[in-house]
Short mmCIF file of C-alpha atoms in Angstrom, two decimals:
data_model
loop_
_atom_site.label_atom_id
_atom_site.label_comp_id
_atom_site.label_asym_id
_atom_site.label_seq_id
_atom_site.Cartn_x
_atom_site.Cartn_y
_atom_site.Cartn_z
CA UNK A 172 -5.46 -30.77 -91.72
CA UNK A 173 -8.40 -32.60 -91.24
CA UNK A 174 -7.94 -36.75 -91.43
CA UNK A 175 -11.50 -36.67 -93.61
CA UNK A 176 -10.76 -33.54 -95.89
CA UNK A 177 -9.99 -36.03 -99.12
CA UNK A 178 -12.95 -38.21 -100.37
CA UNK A 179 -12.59 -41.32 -98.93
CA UNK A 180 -14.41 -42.91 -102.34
CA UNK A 181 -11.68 -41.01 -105.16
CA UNK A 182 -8.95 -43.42 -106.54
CA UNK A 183 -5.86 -41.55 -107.98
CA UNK A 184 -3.44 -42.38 -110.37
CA UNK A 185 -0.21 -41.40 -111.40
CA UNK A 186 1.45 -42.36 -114.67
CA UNK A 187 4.89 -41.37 -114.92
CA UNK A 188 6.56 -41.36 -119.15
CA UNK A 189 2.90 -41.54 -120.25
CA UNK A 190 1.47 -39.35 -122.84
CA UNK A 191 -2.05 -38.71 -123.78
CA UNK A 192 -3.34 -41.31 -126.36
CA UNK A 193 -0.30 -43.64 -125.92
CA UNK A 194 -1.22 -47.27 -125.55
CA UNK A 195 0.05 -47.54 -121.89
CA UNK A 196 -2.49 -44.28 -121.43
CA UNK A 197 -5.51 -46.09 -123.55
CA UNK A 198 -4.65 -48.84 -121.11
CA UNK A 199 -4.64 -47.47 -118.60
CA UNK A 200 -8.02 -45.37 -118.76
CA UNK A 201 -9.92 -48.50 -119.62
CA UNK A 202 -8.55 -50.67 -116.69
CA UNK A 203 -8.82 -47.67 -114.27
CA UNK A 204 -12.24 -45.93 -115.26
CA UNK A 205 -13.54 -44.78 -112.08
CA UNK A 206 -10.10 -42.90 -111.11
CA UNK A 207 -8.44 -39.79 -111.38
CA UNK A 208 -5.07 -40.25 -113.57
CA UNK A 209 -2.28 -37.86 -113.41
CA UNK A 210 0.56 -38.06 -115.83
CA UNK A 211 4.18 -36.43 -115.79
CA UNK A 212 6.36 -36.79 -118.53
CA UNK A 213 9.44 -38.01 -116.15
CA UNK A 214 10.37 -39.56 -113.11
CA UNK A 215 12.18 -35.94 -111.66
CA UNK A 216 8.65 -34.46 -112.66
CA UNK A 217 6.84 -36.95 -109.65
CA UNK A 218 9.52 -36.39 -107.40
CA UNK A 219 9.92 -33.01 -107.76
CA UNK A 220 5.91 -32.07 -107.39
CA UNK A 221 3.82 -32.20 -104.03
CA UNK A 222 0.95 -34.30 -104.74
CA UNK A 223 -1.40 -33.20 -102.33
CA UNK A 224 -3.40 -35.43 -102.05
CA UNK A 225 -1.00 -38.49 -102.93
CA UNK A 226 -1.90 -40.71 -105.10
CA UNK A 227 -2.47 -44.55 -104.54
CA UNK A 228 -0.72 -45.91 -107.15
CA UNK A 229 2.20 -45.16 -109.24
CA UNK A 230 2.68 -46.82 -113.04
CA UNK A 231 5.96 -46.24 -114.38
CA UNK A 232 7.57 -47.12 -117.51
CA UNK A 233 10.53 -49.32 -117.55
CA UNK A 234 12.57 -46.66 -118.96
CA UNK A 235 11.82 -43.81 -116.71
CA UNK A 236 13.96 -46.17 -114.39
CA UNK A 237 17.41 -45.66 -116.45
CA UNK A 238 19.87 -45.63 -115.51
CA UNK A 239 19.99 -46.70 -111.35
CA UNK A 240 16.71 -48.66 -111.41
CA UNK A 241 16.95 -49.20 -107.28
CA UNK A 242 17.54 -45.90 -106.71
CA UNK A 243 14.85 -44.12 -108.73
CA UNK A 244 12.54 -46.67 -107.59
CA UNK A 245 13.34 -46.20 -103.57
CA UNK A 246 13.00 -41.95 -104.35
CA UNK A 247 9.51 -42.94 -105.66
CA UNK A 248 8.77 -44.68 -102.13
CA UNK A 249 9.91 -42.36 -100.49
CA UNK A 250 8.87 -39.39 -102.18
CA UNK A 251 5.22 -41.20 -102.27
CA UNK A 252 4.60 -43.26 -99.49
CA UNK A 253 1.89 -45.49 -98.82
CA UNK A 254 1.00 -45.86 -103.17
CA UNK A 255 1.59 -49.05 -104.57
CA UNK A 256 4.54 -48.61 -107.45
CA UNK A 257 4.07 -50.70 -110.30
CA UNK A 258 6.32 -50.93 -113.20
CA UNK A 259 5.25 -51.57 -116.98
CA UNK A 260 7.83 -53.02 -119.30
CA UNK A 261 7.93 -53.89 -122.68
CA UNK A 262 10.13 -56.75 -124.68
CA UNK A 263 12.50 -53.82 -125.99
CA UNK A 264 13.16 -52.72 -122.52
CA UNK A 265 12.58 -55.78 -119.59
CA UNK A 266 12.59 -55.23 -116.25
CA UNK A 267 15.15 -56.63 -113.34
CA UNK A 268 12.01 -58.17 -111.35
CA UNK A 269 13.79 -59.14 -108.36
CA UNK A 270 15.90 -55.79 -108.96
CA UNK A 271 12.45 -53.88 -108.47
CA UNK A 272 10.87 -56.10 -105.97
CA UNK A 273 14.06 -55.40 -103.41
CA UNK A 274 13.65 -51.08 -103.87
CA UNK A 275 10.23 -51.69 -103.31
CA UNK A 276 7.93 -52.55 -106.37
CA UNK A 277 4.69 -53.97 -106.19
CA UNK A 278 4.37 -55.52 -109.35
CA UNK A 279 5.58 -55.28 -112.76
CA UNK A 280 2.88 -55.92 -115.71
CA UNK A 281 3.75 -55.80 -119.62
CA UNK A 282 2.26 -52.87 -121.17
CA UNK A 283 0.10 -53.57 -124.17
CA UNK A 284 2.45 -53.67 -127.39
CA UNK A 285 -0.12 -52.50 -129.44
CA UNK A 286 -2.53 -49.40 -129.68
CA UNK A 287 -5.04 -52.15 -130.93
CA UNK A 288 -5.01 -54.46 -128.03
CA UNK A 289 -5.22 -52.17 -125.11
CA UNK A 290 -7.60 -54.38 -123.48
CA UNK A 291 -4.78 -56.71 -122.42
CA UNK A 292 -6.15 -58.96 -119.53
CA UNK A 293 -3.25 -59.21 -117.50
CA UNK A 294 -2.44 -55.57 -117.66
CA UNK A 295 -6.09 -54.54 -116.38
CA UNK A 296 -6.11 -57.16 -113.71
CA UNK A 297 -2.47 -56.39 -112.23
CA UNK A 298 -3.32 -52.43 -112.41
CA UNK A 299 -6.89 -52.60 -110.97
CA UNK A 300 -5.69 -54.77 -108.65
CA UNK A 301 -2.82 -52.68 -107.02
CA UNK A 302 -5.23 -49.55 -107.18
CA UNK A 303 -8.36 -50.49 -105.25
CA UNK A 304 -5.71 -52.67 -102.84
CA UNK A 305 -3.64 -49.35 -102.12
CA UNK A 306 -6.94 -47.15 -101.77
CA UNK A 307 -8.35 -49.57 -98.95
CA UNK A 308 -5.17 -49.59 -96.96
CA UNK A 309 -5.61 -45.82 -96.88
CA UNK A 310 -9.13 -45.68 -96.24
CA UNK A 311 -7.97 -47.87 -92.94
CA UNK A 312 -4.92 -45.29 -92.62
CA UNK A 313 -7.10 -42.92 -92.05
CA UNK A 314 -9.38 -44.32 -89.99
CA UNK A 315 -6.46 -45.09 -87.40
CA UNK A 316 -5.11 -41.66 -87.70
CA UNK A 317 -8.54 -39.49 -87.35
CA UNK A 318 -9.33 -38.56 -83.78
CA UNK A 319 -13.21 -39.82 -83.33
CA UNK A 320 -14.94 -36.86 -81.47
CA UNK A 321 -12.74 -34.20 -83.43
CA UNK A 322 -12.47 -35.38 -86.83
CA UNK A 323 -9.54 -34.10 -86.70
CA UNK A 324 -6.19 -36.40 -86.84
CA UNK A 325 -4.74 -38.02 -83.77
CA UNK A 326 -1.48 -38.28 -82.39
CA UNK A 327 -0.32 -41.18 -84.76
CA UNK A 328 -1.65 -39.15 -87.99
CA UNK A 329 -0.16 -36.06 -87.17
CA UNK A 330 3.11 -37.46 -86.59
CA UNK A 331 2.97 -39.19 -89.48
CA UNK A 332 1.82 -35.51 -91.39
CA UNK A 333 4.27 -34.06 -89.47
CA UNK A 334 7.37 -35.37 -90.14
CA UNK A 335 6.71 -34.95 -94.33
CA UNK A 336 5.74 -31.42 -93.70
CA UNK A 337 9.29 -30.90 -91.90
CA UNK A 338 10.76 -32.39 -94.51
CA UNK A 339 9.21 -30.59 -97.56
CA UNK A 340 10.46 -27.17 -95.19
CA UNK A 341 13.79 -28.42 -95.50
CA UNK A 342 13.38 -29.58 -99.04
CA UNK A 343 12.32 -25.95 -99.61
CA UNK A 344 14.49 -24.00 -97.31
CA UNK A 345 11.33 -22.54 -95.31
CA UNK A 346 10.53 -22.10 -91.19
CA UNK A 347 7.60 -23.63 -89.69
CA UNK A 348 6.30 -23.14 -86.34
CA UNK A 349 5.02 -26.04 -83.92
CA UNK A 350 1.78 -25.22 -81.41
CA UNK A 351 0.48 -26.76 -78.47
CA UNK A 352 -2.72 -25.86 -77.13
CA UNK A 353 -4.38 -26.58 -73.69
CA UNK A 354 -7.83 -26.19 -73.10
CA UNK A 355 -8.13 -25.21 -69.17
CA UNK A 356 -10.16 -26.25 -66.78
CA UNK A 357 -11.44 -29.09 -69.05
CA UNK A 358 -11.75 -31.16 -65.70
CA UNK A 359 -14.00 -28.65 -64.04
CA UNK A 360 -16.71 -28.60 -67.31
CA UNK A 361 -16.38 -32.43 -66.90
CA UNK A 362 -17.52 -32.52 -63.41
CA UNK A 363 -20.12 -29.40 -63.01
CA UNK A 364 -21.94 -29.67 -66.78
CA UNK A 365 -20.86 -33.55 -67.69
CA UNK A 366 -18.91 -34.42 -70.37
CA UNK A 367 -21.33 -33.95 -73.31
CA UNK A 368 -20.57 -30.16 -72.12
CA UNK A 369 -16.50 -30.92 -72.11
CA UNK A 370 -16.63 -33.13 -75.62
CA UNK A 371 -18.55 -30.02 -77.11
CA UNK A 372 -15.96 -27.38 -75.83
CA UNK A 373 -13.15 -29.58 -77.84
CA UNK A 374 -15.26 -30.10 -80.85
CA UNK A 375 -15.61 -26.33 -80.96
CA UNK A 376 -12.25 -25.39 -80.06
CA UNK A 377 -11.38 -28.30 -83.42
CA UNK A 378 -13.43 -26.02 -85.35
CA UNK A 379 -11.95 -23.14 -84.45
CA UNK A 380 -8.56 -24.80 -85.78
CA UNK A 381 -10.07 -25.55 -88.93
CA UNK A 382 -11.29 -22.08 -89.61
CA UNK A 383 -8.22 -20.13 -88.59
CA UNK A 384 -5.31 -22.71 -89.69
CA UNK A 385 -4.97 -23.35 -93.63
CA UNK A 386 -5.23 -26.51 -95.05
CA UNK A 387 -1.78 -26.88 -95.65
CA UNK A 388 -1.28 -26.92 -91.78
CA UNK A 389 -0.74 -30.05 -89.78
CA UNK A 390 -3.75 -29.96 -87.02
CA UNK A 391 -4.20 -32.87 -84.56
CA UNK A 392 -5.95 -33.60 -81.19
CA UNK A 393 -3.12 -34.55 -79.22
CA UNK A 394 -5.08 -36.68 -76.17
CA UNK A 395 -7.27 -35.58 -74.03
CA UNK A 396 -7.21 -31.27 -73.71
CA UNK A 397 -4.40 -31.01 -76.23
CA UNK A 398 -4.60 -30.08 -79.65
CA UNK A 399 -0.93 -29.74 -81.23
CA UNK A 400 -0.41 -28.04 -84.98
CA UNK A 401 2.55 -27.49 -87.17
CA UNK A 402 2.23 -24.63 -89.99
CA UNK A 403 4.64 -24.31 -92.65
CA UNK A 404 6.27 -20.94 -93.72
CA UNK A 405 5.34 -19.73 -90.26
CA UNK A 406 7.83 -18.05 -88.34
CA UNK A 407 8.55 -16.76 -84.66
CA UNK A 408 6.73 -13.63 -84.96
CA UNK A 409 3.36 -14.32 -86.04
CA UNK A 410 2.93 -17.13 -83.21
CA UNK A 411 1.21 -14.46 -81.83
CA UNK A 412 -1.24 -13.79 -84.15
CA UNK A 413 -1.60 -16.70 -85.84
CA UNK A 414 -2.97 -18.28 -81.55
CA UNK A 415 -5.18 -15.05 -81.44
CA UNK A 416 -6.70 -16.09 -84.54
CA UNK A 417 -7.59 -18.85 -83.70
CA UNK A 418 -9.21 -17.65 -80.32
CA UNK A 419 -10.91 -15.17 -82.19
CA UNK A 420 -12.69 -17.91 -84.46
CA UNK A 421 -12.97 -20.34 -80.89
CA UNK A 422 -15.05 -16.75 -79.38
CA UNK A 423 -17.21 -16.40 -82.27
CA UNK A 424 -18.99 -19.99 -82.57
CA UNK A 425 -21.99 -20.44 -80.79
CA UNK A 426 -21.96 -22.22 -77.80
CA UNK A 427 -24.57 -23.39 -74.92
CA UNK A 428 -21.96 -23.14 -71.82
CA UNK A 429 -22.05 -19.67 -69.81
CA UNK A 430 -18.20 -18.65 -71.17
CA UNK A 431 -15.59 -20.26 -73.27
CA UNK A 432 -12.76 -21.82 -71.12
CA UNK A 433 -9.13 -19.91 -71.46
CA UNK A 434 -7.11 -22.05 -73.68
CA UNK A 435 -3.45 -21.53 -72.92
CA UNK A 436 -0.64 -22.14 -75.69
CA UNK A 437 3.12 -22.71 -76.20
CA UNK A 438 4.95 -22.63 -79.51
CA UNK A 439 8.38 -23.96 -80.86
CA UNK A 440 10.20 -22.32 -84.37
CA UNK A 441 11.93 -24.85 -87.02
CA UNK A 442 14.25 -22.87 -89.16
CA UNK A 443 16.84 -24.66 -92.12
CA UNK A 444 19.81 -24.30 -90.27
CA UNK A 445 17.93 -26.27 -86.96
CA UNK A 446 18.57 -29.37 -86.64
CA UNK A 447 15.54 -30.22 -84.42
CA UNK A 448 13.49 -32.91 -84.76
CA UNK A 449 9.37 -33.00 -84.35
CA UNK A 450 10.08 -34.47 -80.23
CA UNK A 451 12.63 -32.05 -79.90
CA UNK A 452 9.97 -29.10 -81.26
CA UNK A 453 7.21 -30.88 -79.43
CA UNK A 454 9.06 -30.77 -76.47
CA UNK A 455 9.70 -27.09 -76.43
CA UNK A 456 6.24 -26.20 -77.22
CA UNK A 457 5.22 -28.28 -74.39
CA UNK A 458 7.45 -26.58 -72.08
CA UNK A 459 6.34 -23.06 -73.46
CA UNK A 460 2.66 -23.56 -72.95
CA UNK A 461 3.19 -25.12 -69.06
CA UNK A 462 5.58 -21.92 -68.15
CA UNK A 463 2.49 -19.93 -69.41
CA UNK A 464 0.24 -21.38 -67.28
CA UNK A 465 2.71 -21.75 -64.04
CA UNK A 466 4.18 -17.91 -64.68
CA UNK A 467 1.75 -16.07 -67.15
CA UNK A 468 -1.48 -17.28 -65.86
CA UNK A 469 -4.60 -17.73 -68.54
CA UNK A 470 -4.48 -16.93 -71.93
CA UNK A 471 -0.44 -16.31 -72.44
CA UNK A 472 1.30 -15.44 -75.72
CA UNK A 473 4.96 -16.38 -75.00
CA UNK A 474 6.43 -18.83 -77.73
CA UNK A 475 9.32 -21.23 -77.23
CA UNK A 476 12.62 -18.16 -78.13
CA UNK A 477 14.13 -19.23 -74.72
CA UNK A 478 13.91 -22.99 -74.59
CA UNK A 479 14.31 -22.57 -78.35
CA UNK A 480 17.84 -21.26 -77.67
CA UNK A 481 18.69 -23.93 -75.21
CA UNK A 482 17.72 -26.83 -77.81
CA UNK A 483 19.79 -25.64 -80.88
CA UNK A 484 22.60 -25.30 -78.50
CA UNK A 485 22.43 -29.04 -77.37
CA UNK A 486 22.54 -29.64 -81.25
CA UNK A 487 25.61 -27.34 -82.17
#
């Protein structure tokens, strides 16, 4: 949830068809010594696991490919954006370079042919290479996707976050819920205490999120007053309790202003027969939490069930 919960400084690894004490694994730990290394035995195995966090590069034998090399290699992309793929081959089983280049493969390097030459030059350049490369680019990533005063992620991030956690719902066959918070009367704090007292009511409200959300949840400053979550496995009925938990953790941190501003809410349901996207749940939730405000006054606990209704049907 929060753009600086993974250490900024860990490299990971993921070796797919490796096997502890193989040359391509002996390799591997002497060209990569300051990451972690995963290893699955197949290429289903990386697909099929959640690699939380993802890893920034993926080594793959040549023969973990077989038999569709372009499509197992553009599952791999997909399944694990943002790591660099590289591919090691071997003289009983060459690669298709430009094959692997056009799904979307960094590099391919020649593993070591021999448990006695694991220091191969090329191999520990080409490897090294790709990792620290990939782990920079996401240092940056997350940089551009952390919200500055919050530390939490902004808009771009949580979109991002957002759509693979709606995907891994459907993958799984599992609801999620989409929230939208308000903090009112921001603009009054602004102008009678200043804005240090306004920038410390949304760092604490932030905080709040962190404490009653899990870390599996999707938490963002939106812009300005807006904070926006989605939480997997979530359904309808515990929108409820899931906003009062979160204004029970807002009521109980310390704070220097006279009361804690009303923070009003709107919610939106995903279930695996919707066909809603994130704007189309964003939307609703947006809608909820501004017919709170106009109709319910302060502090409102509706969720989205009637614009909900209105959306599928546009889909149907």
């Amino acid at each position: 949830m929060d753009a600086r919960a993974a250490d900024p400084d860990t490299y990971r690894a993921l070796v797919i068809g490796g096997k502890p004490g193989n040359r391509l694994m002996t390799a591997v730990a002497r060209a990569l010594p300051a990451a972690q290394i995963s290893v699955v035995p197949d290429l289903s195995s990386a697909v099929g696991c959640d690699a939380d966090p993802p890893p920034d590069m993926v080594l793959v034998w040549t023969t973990e490919l077989l038999p569709d090399v372009s499509a197992s290699v553009e599952m791999l992309v997909r399944r694990l954006p943002g790591a660099a793929i590289l591919v090691a081959e071997t003289e009983s089983c060459p690669a298709d370079l430009r094959k692997l280049l056009e799904a979307g493969v960094q590099d391919v390097v020649m593993a070591p042919e021999s448990g006695d030459n694991p220091d191969d030059d090329r191999f520990q350049e080409v490897v090294s290479r790709a990792l620290y490369r990939s782990a920079f680019v996401r240092r940056l990533r997350a940089e551009s996707e952390t919200d500055a005063l919050t530390g939490l992620m902004n808009r771009r991030g949580w979109l991002r976050a957002a759509e693979a956690a709606l995907h891994a719902c459907r993958r799984s066959n599992a609801p999620c819920l989409v929230f939208m918070w308000d903090v009112d009367n921001l603009k009054a704090i602004n102008d009678t205490l200043g804005h240090d007292a306004g920038d410390a009511v949304l760092r604490r409200f932030a905080e709040a999120l962190r404490g009653a959300l899990r870390a599996s949840d999707s938490v963002a400053r939106w812009g300005g007053d807006e904070f926006v979550a989605l939480t997997p496995g979530a359904s309808a009925q515990q929108a409820d309790r899931i906003h009062r938990r979160v204004m029970e953790e807002f009521h109980a941190l310390p704070t220097a202003e006279p009361r804690n501003p009303g923070v009003s809410f709107g919610s939106a349901q995903w279930t695996p027969s919707s066909e809603l996207t994130i704007a189309d749940l964003l939307s609703i939730a947006d809608r909820c939490l501004y017919a709170n405000k106009a109709e319910a006054g302060r502090h409102s606990r509706a969720h989205g069930k009637t614009y909900l209704q209105g959306v599928n049907a546009k889909h149907d």
